[in-house]
GROMACS .gro file of C-alpha atoms in nm:
model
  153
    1UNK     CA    1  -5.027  -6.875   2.057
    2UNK     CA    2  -5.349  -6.793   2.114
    3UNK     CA    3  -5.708  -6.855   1.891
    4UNK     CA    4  -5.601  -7.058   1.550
    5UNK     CA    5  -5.675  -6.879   1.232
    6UNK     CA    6  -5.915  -7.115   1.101
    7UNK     CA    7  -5.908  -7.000   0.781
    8UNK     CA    8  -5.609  -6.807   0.689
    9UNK     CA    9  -5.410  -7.171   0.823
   10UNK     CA   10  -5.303  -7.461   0.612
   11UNK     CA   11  -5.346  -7.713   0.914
   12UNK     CA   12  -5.706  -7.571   0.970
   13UNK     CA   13  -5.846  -7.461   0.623
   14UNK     CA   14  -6.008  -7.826   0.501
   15UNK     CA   15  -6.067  -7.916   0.829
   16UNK     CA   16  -6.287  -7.618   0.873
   17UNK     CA   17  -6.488  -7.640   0.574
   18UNK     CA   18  -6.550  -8.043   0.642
   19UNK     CA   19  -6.702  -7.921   0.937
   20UNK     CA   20  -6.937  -7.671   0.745
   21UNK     CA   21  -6.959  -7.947   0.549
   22UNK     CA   22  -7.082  -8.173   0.866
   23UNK     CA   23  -7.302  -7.882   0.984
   24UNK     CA   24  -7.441  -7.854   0.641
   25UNK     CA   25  -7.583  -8.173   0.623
   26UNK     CA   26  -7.622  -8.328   0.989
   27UNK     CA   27  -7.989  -8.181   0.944
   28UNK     CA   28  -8.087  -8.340   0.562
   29UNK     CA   29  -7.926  -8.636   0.733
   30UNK     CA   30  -8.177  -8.661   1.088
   31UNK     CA   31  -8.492  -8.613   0.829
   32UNK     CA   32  -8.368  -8.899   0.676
   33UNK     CA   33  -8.350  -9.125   0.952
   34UNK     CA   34  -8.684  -9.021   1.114
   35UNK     CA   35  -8.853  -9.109   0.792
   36UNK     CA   36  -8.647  -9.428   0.815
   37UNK     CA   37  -8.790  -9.492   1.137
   38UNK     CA   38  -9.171  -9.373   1.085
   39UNK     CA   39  -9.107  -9.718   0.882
   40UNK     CA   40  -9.024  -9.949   1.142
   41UNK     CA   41  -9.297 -10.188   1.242
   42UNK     CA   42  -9.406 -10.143   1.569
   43UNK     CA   43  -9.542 -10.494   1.610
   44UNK     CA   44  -9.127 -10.612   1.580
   45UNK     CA   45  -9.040 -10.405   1.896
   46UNK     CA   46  -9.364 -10.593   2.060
   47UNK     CA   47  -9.230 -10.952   1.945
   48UNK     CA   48  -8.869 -10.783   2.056
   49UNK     CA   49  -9.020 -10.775   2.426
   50UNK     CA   50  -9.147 -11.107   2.421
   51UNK     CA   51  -8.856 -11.248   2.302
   52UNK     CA   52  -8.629 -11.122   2.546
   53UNK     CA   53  -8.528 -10.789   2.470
   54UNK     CA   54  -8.586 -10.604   2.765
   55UNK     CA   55  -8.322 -10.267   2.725
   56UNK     CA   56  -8.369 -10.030   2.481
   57UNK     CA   57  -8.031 -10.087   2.356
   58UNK     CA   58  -8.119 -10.462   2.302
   59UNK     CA   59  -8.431 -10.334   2.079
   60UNK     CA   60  -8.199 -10.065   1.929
   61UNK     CA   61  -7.944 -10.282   1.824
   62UNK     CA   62  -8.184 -10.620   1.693
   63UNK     CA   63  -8.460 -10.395   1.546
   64UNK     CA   64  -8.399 -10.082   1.463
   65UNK     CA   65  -8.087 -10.060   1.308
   66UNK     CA   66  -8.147 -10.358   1.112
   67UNK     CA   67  -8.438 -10.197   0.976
   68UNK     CA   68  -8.251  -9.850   0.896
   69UNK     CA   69  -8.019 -10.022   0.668
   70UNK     CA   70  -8.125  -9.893   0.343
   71UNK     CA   71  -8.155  -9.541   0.497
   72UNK     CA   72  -7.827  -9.595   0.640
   73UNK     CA   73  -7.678  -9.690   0.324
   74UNK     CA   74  -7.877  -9.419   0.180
   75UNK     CA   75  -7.730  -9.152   0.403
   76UNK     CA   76  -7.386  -9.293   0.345
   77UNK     CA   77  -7.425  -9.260  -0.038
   78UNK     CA   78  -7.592  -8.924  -0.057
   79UNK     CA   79  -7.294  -8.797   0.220
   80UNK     CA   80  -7.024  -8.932   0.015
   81UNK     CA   81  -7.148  -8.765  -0.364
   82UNK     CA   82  -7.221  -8.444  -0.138
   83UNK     CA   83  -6.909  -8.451  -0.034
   84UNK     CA   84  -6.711  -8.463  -0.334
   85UNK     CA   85  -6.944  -8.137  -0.440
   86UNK     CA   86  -6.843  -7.944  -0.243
   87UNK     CA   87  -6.782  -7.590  -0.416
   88UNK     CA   88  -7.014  -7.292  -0.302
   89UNK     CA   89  -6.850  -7.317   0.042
   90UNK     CA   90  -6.516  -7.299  -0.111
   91UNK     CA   91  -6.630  -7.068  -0.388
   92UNK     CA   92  -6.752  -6.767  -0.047
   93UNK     CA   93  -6.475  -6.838   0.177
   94UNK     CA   94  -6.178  -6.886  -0.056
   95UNK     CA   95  -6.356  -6.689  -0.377
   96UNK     CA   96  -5.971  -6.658  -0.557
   97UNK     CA   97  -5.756  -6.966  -0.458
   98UNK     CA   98  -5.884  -7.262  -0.289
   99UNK     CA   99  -5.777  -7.132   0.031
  100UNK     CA  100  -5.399  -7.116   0.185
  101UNK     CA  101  -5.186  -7.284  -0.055
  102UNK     CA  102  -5.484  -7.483  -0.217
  103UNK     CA  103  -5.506  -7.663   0.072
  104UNK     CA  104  -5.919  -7.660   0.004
  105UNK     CA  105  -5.891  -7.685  -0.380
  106UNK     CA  106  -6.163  -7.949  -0.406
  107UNK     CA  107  -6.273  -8.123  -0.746
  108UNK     CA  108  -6.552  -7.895  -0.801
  109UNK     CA  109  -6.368  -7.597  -0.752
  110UNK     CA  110  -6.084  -7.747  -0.987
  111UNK     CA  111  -6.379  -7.781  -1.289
  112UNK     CA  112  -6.473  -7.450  -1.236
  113UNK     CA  113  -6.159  -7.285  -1.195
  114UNK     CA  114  -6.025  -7.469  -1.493
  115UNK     CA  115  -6.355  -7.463  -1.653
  116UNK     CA  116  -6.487  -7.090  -1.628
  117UNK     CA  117  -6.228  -6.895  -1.471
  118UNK     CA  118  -5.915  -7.004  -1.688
  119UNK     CA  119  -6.097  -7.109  -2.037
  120UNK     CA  120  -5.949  -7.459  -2.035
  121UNK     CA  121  -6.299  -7.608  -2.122
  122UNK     CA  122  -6.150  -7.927  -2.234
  123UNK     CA  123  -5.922  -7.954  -1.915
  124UNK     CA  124  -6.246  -7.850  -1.690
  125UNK     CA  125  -6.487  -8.153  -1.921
  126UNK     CA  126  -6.222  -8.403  -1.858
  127UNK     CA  127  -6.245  -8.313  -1.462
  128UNK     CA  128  -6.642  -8.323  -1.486
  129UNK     CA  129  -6.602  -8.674  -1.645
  130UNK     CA  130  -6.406  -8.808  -1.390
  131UNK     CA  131  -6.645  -8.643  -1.151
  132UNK     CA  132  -6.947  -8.817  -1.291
  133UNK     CA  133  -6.749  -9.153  -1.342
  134UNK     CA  134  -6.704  -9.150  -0.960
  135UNK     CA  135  -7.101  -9.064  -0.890
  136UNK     CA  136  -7.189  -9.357  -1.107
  137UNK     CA  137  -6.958  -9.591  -0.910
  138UNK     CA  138  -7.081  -9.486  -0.579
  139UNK     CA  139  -7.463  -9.499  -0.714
  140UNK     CA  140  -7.400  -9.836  -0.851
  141UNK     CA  141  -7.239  -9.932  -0.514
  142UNK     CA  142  -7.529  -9.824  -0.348
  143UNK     CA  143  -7.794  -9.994  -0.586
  144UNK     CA  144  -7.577 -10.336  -0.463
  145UNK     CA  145  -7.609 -10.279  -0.128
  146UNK     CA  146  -7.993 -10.207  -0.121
  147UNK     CA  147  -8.067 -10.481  -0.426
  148UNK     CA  148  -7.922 -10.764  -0.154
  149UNK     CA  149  -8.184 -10.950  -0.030
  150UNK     CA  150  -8.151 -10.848   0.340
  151UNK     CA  151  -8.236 -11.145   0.622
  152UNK     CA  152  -8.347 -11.007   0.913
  153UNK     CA  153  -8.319 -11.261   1.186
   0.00000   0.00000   0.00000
């Protein structure tokens, strides 16, 4: 009972440092979007009005988020490859093992664990390759998303 040890617990350990993870970026994430919208068109949300679209959820949901789609899929891309490098919050909080039974051992701290710390270079560049094999599949992804020719109707 009584205040969770959100650290020293195996329930709470990767669920707290997603949430540094969240914290991390929620603000790299906003600067993204309001340069996103700096690029909206205002004349749209004028032909919005005359059109119909009287709320500003209607002009949210026909204008602007149609137009933040390449941010959007931007800020999805850059989240998920951040995500996967995750290592100097590991690295401070859990400096020795990955947390409570390696319940944070993430794929960074695996290369450098295997990499540095135990010598296993070979075991560490295999790790890195998979690592980067994932980054181009994800970058790639995203390059298909933004390369569609996007209708805007």
């Amino acid at each position: 009972n009584g205040f969770p040890l959100w650290l020293g617990d195996r329930d709470y350990a990767l669920w707290t440092i997603c949430f540094i993870g969240i914290w991390q970026s929620f603000g790299f994430n906003m600067v993204l979007y309001l340069a996103g919208l700096t690029s909206v068109p205002r004349d749209l949300y004028h032909a919005a009005e005359m059109d119909g679209a009287s709320s500003a959820w209607e002009r949210f949901r026909l204008i602007t988020w149609p137009m933040l789609g390449p941010t959007t899929v931007f800020v999805v891309t850059i989240t998920v490859i951040r995500s996967f490098q995750v290592f100097d919050t590991v690295e401070a909080i859990f400096p020795d093992s990955g947390g409570p039974g390696k319940t944070a051992y993430v794929m960074m701290f695996a290369i450098y664990e295997k990499g540095i710390k135990q010598n296993l270079l070979g075991t560490g560049a295999a790790i890195t390759v998979i690592f980067l094999m994932f980054v181009i599949v994800v970058t790639l992804i995203q390059r298909w998303f933004i390369d569609r020719k996007t209708h805007y109707a």
